[in-house]
Coordinates of C-alpha atoms in Angstrom, one line a residue:
M187 CA -14.9 -57.7 -57.9
K188 CA -15.0 -59.8 -61.0
K189 CA -11.7 -60.0 -63.0
N190 CA -11.7 -58.7 -66.5
L191 CA -10.4 -61.3 -69.0
F192 CA -10.1 -58.9 -71.9
G193 CA -6.5 -57.9 -72.4
L194 CA -5.0 -61.1 -71.0
T195 CA -2.6 -63.3 -72.9
I196 CA -3.3 -66.9 -73.5
E197 CA -0.9 -67.8 -70.7
E198 CA -2.6 -65.3 -68.3
L199 CA -6.0 -66.7 -69.3
G200 CA -4.9 -70.2 -68.5
E201 CA -3.7 -69.0 -65.1
A202 CA -7.0 -67.2 -64.4
L203 CA -8.9 -70.3 -65.4
S204 CA -6.9 -72.7 -63.3
P205 CA -9.2 -72.7 -60.3
L206 CA -12.0 -74.0 -62.6
Q207 CA -9.9 -77.0 -63.5
V208 CA -10.6 -76.8 -67.2
P209 CA -8.5 -78.2 -70.1
A210 CA -5.7 -75.9 -71.3
F211 CA -7.2 -75.6 -74.8
R212 CA -10.2 -73.7 -73.3
A213 CA -7.9 -70.6 -72.9
K214 CA -7.3 -70.6 -76.7
Q215 CA -11.0 -70.9 -77.4
I216 CA -11.7 -68.0 -75.0
A217 CA -9.0 -65.9 -76.6
A218 CA -10.4 -66.4 -80.0
W219 CA -13.8 -65.3 -78.8
L220 CA -12.4 -62.2 -77.1
Y221 CA -10.0 -61.0 -79.7
Q222 CA -11.1 -62.4 -83.1
R223 CA -14.9 -62.9 -82.8
G224 CA -15.7 -59.8 -80.7
A225 CA -17.7 -61.6 -78.0
G226 CA -19.2 -59.3 -75.5
S227 CA -20.5 -62.0 -73.1
F228 CA -19.6 -65.5 -72.2
A229 CA -23.1 -66.7 -73.4
E230 CA -21.9 -66.0 -76.9
M231 CA -19.0 -68.6 -76.6
T232 CA -21.1 -71.4 -78.0
N233 CA -18.2 -74.0 -78.2
L234 CA -17.8 -73.9 -74.4
P235 CA -20.0 -76.1 -72.2
K236 CA -23.0 -74.3 -70.7
Q237 CA -21.7 -75.1 -67.2
L238 CA -18.3 -73.5 -68.0
R239 CA -20.0 -70.4 -69.5
A240 CA -22.1 -70.0 -66.3
A241 CA -19.0 -70.4 -64.1
L242 CA -17.1 -67.8 -66.2
D243 CA -20.0 -65.4 -66.0
E244 CA -20.0 -65.8 -62.2
K245 CA -16.3 -65.1 -61.7
F246 CA -15.2 -62.9 -64.6
T247 CA -16.3 -60.1 -66.9
I248 CA -15.5 -58.9 -70.4
S249 CA -14.9 -55.2 -70.3
T250 CA -13.7 -53.4 -73.5
A251 CA -14.8 -49.9 -74.6
R252 CA -18.0 -48.3 -75.7
Q253 CA -18.4 -45.4 -78.1
K254 CA -19.2 -42.2 -76.4
A255 CA -18.9 -39.9 -79.4
A256 CA -17.7 -40.0 -83.0
L257 CA -16.9 -37.5 -85.7
H258 CA -16.4 -38.2 -89.4
S259 CA -14.7 -35.8 -91.8
A260 CA -16.6 -34.5 -94.8
D261 CA -14.2 -36.2 -97.2
G262 CA -14.8 -39.6 -95.5
K263 CA -11.1 -40.2 -94.9
T264 CA -10.9 -39.5 -91.2
S265 CA -13.0 -40.8 -88.3
K266 CA -12.4 -39.9 -84.7
F267 CA -13.9 -41.9 -81.8
L268 CA -14.2 -41.0 -78.1
L269 CA -14.2 -44.4 -76.4
E270 CA -15.2 -44.9 -72.8
F271 CA -14.0 -47.6 -70.4
A272 CA -15.8 -49.2 -67.4
D273 CA -14.7 -46.5 -64.9
G274 CA -16.0 -43.6 -67.1
T275 CA -12.5 -42.7 -68.3
A276 CA -12.6 -41.7 -72.0
V277 CA -9.9 -41.5 -74.6
E278 CA -9.6 -40.6 -78.3
S279 CA -8.7 -42.9 -81.2
V280 CA -8.5 -41.9 -84.8
L281 CA -8.9 -43.7 -88.1
M282 CA -7.2 -42.3 -91.2
R283 CA -7.8 -43.9 -94.5
Q284 CA -4.5 -43.4 -96.3
P285 CA -3.6 -44.3 -99.9
Y286 CA -1.4 -47.1 -98.5
G287 CA -4.2 -48.5 -96.2
N288 CA -6.0 -47.8 -93.0
S289 CA -3.9 -46.2 -90.3
I290 CA -5.0 -45.7 -86.7
C291 CA -3.8 -43.5 -83.9
I292 CA -4.4 -44.7 -80.3
S293 CA -4.0 -43.3 -76.9
T294 CA -1.8 -44.8 -74.2
Q295 CA -2.9 -42.5 -71.3
A296 CA -6.1 -40.6 -70.5
G297 CA -4.9 -37.1 -70.9
C298 CA -1.2 -36.2 -70.6
N299 CA 1.1 -34.5 -68.1
M300 CA 4.0 -33.6 -70.4
G301 CA 2.8 -30.0 -70.6
C302 CA 3.7 -29.3 -74.3
A303 CA 2.7 -25.7 -75.2
F304 CA 1.0 -26.7 -78.5
C305 CA -1.1 -29.7 -77.4
A306 CA -4.7 -30.1 -76.4
S307 CA -4.2 -33.4 -74.6
T308 CA -2.3 -31.8 -71.8
L309 CA -4.8 -29.0 -71.0
H310 CA -6.5 -30.9 -68.2
G311 CA -3.5 -33.0 -67.2
M312 CA -3.4 -36.8 -67.0
A313 CA -6.3 -38.8 -65.5
R314 CA -4.4 -42.2 -65.5
D315 CA -2.4 -44.7 -67.4
L316 CA -4.2 -47.1 -69.7
T317 CA -3.9 -50.8 -69.4
A318 CA -2.7 -53.1 -72.2
G319 CA -6.3 -54.3 -72.6
E320 CA -7.6 -50.7 -72.9
M321 CA -5.1 -50.0 -75.7
L322 CA -6.1 -53.2 -77.4
A323 CA -9.8 -52.3 -77.0
Q324 CA -9.2 -49.2 -79.1
V325 CA -7.6 -51.2 -81.9
L326 CA -10.3 -53.9 -82.0
F327 CA -13.1 -51.3 -81.9
I328 CA -11.8 -49.7 -85.1
E329 CA -11.0 -53.1 -86.6
R330 CA -14.7 -54.1 -86.1
F331 CA -15.8 -50.7 -87.5
L332 CA -13.7 -51.3 -90.6
S333 CA -15.0 -54.8 -91.0
Q334 CA -18.4 -53.3 -92.0
E335 CA -16.7 -51.9 -95.1
N336 CA -14.6 -55.0 -95.7
G337 CA -11.5 -53.2 -94.4
K338 CA -9.0 -53.8 -91.6
V339 CA -6.3 -51.9 -89.6
D340 CA -3.1 -51.9 -91.6
T341 CA -0.8 -49.6 -89.6
M342 CA -0.8 -48.1 -86.2
V343 CA 0.8 -45.3 -84.3
L344 CA 0.9 -44.7 -80.6
M345 CA 0.6 -41.0 -80.9
G346 CA -2.8 -40.2 -79.3
S347 CA -3.1 -38.8 -75.8
G348 CA -0.3 -39.6 -73.4
E349 CA 3.4 -40.3 -73.4
P350 CA 3.8 -44.0 -74.3
L351 CA 7.2 -44.4 -72.6
M352 CA 5.8 -43.1 -69.3
N353 CA 3.5 -46.1 -69.4
Y354 CA 6.3 -48.4 -70.5
D355 CA 5.3 -51.8 -69.1
Q356 CA 1.7 -51.7 -70.2
V357 CA 2.7 -50.4 -73.6
L358 CA 5.1 -53.3 -74.1
S359 CA 2.5 -55.8 -73.0
F360 CA 0.0 -54.2 -75.5
L361 CA 2.6 -54.4 -78.3
R362 CA 3.2 -58.1 -77.7
L363 CA -0.5 -58.8 -77.4
V364 CA -1.5 -57.0 -80.7
H365 CA 1.3 -58.9 -82.4
A366 CA 0.1 -62.3 -81.2
T367 CA -1.4 -64.5 -83.8
Y368 CA -4.5 -65.2 -81.7
V369 CA -5.2 -61.4 -81.6
L370 CA -4.4 -59.5 -84.8
G371 CA -1.0 -60.8 -85.7
M372 CA 0.0 -57.3 -86.5
S373 CA 3.6 -56.9 -87.7
Y374 CA 5.8 -54.9 -85.5
R375 CA 7.1 -53.1 -88.6
S376 CA 3.5 -51.7 -89.1
I377 CA 3.7 -50.0 -85.7
T378 CA 5.2 -46.6 -84.8
L379 CA 5.6 -45.3 -81.2
S380 CA 5.8 -41.6 -80.8
T381 CA 7.6 -40.1 -77.8
S382 CA 8.5 -36.7 -76.5
G383 CA 12.0 -38.0 -75.7
I384 CA 12.1 -40.1 -72.5
V385 CA 15.8 -40.9 -73.0
P386 CA 16.4 -43.9 -70.7
R387 CA 13.4 -45.7 -72.1
I388 CA 14.4 -45.1 -75.7
Y389 CA 17.5 -47.0 -74.9
A390 CA 15.5 -49.7 -73.1
L391 CA 13.1 -50.0 -76.0
A392 CA 16.0 -50.6 -78.4
E393 CA 16.9 -53.7 -76.4
E394 CA 13.4 -55.2 -76.4
G395 CA 13.9 -57.0 -79.7
I396 CA 10.6 -55.4 -81.0
P397 CA 11.4 -53.8 -84.4
I398 CA 8.8 -51.0 -84.2
S399 CA 9.5 -47.6 -85.7
L400 CA 10.3 -44.8 -83.4
S401 CA 9.1 -41.2 -83.8
I402 CA 10.6 -38.5 -81.6
S403 CA 8.8 -35.1 -81.1
L404 CA 11.5 -32.5 -81.5
H405 CA 9.7 -29.2 -82.5
A406 CA 12.7 -27.0 -81.9
P407 CA 16.4 -27.1 -82.9
E408 CA 17.8 -25.6 -79.8
D409 CA 17.3 -26.1 -76.0
A410 CA 15.9 -22.8 -74.9
L411 CA 13.0 -22.8 -77.3
R412 CA 12.4 -26.6 -76.9
S413 CA 12.2 -26.1 -73.2
R414 CA 9.6 -23.4 -73.7
L415 CA 7.5 -25.7 -76.0
M416 CA 8.2 -29.0 -74.2
P417 CA 9.1 -28.8 -70.5
I418 CA 10.5 -32.4 -70.7
N419 CA 13.5 -30.9 -72.5
R420 CA 14.7 -29.5 -69.1
K421 CA 15.2 -33.1 -68.0
Y422 CA 16.2 -34.6 -71.3
P423 CA 17.9 -31.9 -73.5
L424 CA 18.2 -32.1 -77.2
A425 CA 21.7 -33.5 -77.4
E426 CA 20.7 -36.5 -75.2
V427 CA 17.4 -37.0 -77.1
V428 CA 19.1 -37.0 -80.5
A429 CA 21.9 -39.3 -79.2
A430 CA 19.2 -41.8 -78.0
G431 CA 17.5 -41.6 -81.3
K432 CA 20.7 -42.3 -83.1
A433 CA 21.4 -45.3 -80.8
Y434 CA 17.9 -46.6 -81.5
G435 CA 18.4 -46.4 -85.3
D436 CA 21.8 -48.1 -85.0
K437 CA 20.5 -50.9 -82.8
T438 CA 17.3 -51.7 -84.7
K439 CA 18.3 -50.6 -88.2
R440 CA 14.9 -48.7 -88.3
R441 CA 14.9 -45.2 -89.5
V442 CA 13.9 -42.8 -86.8
T443 CA 11.4 -40.0 -87.6
Y444 CA 11.7 -36.6 -85.9
E445 CA 8.4 -34.8 -85.7
Y446 CA 8.6 -31.0 -86.1
I447 CA 5.4 -29.0 -85.6
L448 CA 5.7 -25.7 -87.5
I449 CA 4.3 -22.8 -85.6
D450 CA 4.0 -19.3 -87.1
G451 CA 6.8 -17.0 -86.0
V452 CA 8.0 -19.5 -83.3
N453 CA 10.1 -22.2 -84.9
D454 CA 9.7 -21.8 -88.7
S455 CA 12.6 -19.6 -89.8
L456 CA 15.3 -20.6 -92.2
E457 CA 17.9 -20.1 -89.4
Q458 CA 16.0 -22.7 -87.4
A459 CA 16.0 -25.0 -90.4
R460 CA 19.8 -24.6 -90.5
L461 CA 20.1 -25.5 -86.9
L462 CA 17.9 -28.5 -87.3
T463 CA 20.0 -29.7 -90.3
R464 CA 23.2 -29.4 -88.2
L465 CA 21.6 -31.3 -85.3
L466 CA 20.5 -34.3 -87.4
R467 CA 23.3 -34.6 -90.0
G468 CA 24.6 -38.1 -90.3
Q469 CA 21.7 -39.9 -88.7
L470 CA 19.5 -42.7 -90.1
A471 CA 16.6 -40.4 -89.7
S472 CA 13.9 -38.3 -91.4
V473 CA 12.0 -35.2 -90.5
N474 CA 8.2 -35.0 -90.6
L475 CA 7.1 -31.4 -90.8
I476 CA 3.6 -30.8 -89.3
P477 CA 2.0 -27.4 -89.8
I478 CA 0.2 -26.9 -86.5
N479 CA -3.4 -27.9 -86.1
P480 CA -4.4 -24.8 -84.1
V481 CA -5.8 -25.3 -80.6
V482 CA -7.9 -22.3 -79.6
E483 CA -6.7 -22.3 -76.0
R484 CA -3.0 -22.2 -77.1
H485 CA -3.2 -19.2 -79.4
L486 CA -0.6 -20.7 -81.8
L487 CA -1.1 -20.4 -85.5
R488 CA -0.1 -22.2 -88.7
P489 CA 2.7 -20.6 -90.8
P490 CA 1.9 -19.4 -94.3
Q491 CA 2.3 -22.2 -96.9
Q492 CA 5.2 -20.3 -98.5
R493 CA 7.2 -20.6 -95.2
V494 CA 6.3 -24.3 -94.8
E495 CA 7.7 -24.9 -98.3
A496 CA 10.8 -22.9 -97.7
F497 CA 11.6 -24.8 -94.5
E498 CA 11.0 -28.1 -96.3
Q499 CA 13.2 -27.1 -99.3
Y500 CA 16.0 -26.0 -97.0
L501 CA 16.2 -29.4 -95.3
D502 CA 15.9 -31.2 -98.6
A503 CA 18.7 -29.2 -100.2
H504 CA 20.9 -30.1 -97.3
H505 CA 20.3 -33.8 -97.6
I506 CA 17.9 -34.3 -94.7
A507 CA 15.0 -36.6 -95.7
V508 CA 11.9 -34.6 -95.2
T509 CA 8.1 -34.9 -95.6
V510 CA 5.2 -32.6 -94.9
R511 CA 2.3 -34.3 -93.1
R512 CA -0.8 -34.2 -95.3
E513 CA -3.6 -32.6 -93.3
M514 CA -6.5 -34.9 -92.4
G515 CA -9.6 -34.3 -90.3
A516 CA -9.2 -30.6 -89.8
D517 CA -13.0 -30.2 -90.0
I518 CA -13.4 -32.6 -87.1
N519 CA -10.6 -31.2 -84.9
A520 CA -8.5 -34.3 -85.3
A521 CA -5.7 -33.1 -83.2
C522 CA -5.2 -35.2 -80.1
G523 CA -7.3 -34.2 -77.1
Q524 CA -9.8 -31.9 -78.7
L525 CA -12.8 -34.2 -78.7
R526 CA -12.1 -35.5 -75.2
N527 CA -11.8 -32.0 -73.8
R528 CA -15.1 -31.1 -75.3
H529 CA -16.8 -33.9 -73.3
L530 CA -14.9 -33.3 -70.0
P531 CA -17.3 -30.7 -68.5
Q532 CA -20.2 -33.0 -69.3
A533 CA -18.4 -35.9 -67.8
Q534 CA -17.7 -33.9 -64.6
D535 CA -21.4 -32.8 -64.4
D536 CA -22.6 -36.4 -64.7
A537 CA -20.2 -37.6 -62.0

C-alpha cells in the first residue's frame, strides 16, 4: 500500500523520502505543494525533477478529502460540508462568517461515543478516530473554498463530531502542524478545543505549552442531572471537571469557557442558574449559553426567549461573565452530526 504524504511534518517527509536519497530541501518543497499550493498529484510539483515526481508517484499518494455534500444558509453566513476520506469515512466541517472573521468548526472523530443526550453526533456511535492529516484536510478544504472570495480561515474550534481529548495524540500532532509556518502558521491563540471534560487530559494539555483556549461542556450545575445528560460525568464528576478547568486557566492564563446548552424544562431554571453561579465563582472563566438546536431524535426543545434572557441576567448580576451564542445555520441543521447522519443510510447501502 502506498504511504500517504499528506499530514506529515517536514521532518516526517524527510524520513519518508530518505530511501530515494534526495536532498533535504526537497521535503520543504513537497510540504509547500501539499499545504500551501493544494497539489493533488505529484505531477503538479513542477519544481521537482521529472524522475523524482515519477518515483514519488510510484511509492506515495496524496490523500486529503473530497466534498460529498454541502449546505449553505440562506443568509450566506454559514456553510456546512460533509467531507469524505479515502476509506469512505465522512465527517462534517462548518464555516461561520462572523463579524470578527471566518471561523471554522472541525471534527476530530467520525461520530462520537460520549453518548450525550442532546447531541446528533453520538446517535450512531463512533466509527473511528481521525488522523492529524484528516483534521488538517478539513481546514485546508475550507481555506481553499474561502480563497475563491479572497478570504481565509481566521479562527478555529475543535467542536465538531467527536471528543478531541479521546484522540489526544493525533489532535496534538494536528495542532502543531496547522501552527507550522509551512502549513497555515495559525496562531494557537486563534484555536479553541472543546471537551466534555476528560479530566486527566485537561491537566496534560495544560502542560503542553500550547496556549489554545479551552472550552468545557458543562450543561448542568449538579451531578445527577449532568450524568443524565452526559454519561461521562459518572467517571469525571462536576467538581473534578471544574477543578481541572481552573487549573488549566491558572497554568495557561487563558480564560476557560464553560458551554451550557439551555434545554426547555430541563436545565434552564433560575435555581439552576444559582447553582451554576456557585460552582464557577472565583474562576478565570466565562459561560457561553447555547439555546439548544433541536435534534428530532432527541425530543428536546429550546426554552422560550424570556427564560434564556432571565438565565443570562441572573449570571450577569452575580458577576459571572456570560454570553448567549448567536444562532447560525439553523436552516441547514448546523448542529454537529445532522448532515452526516442524513447520509449514513445511503453510505451503508452503497457499501
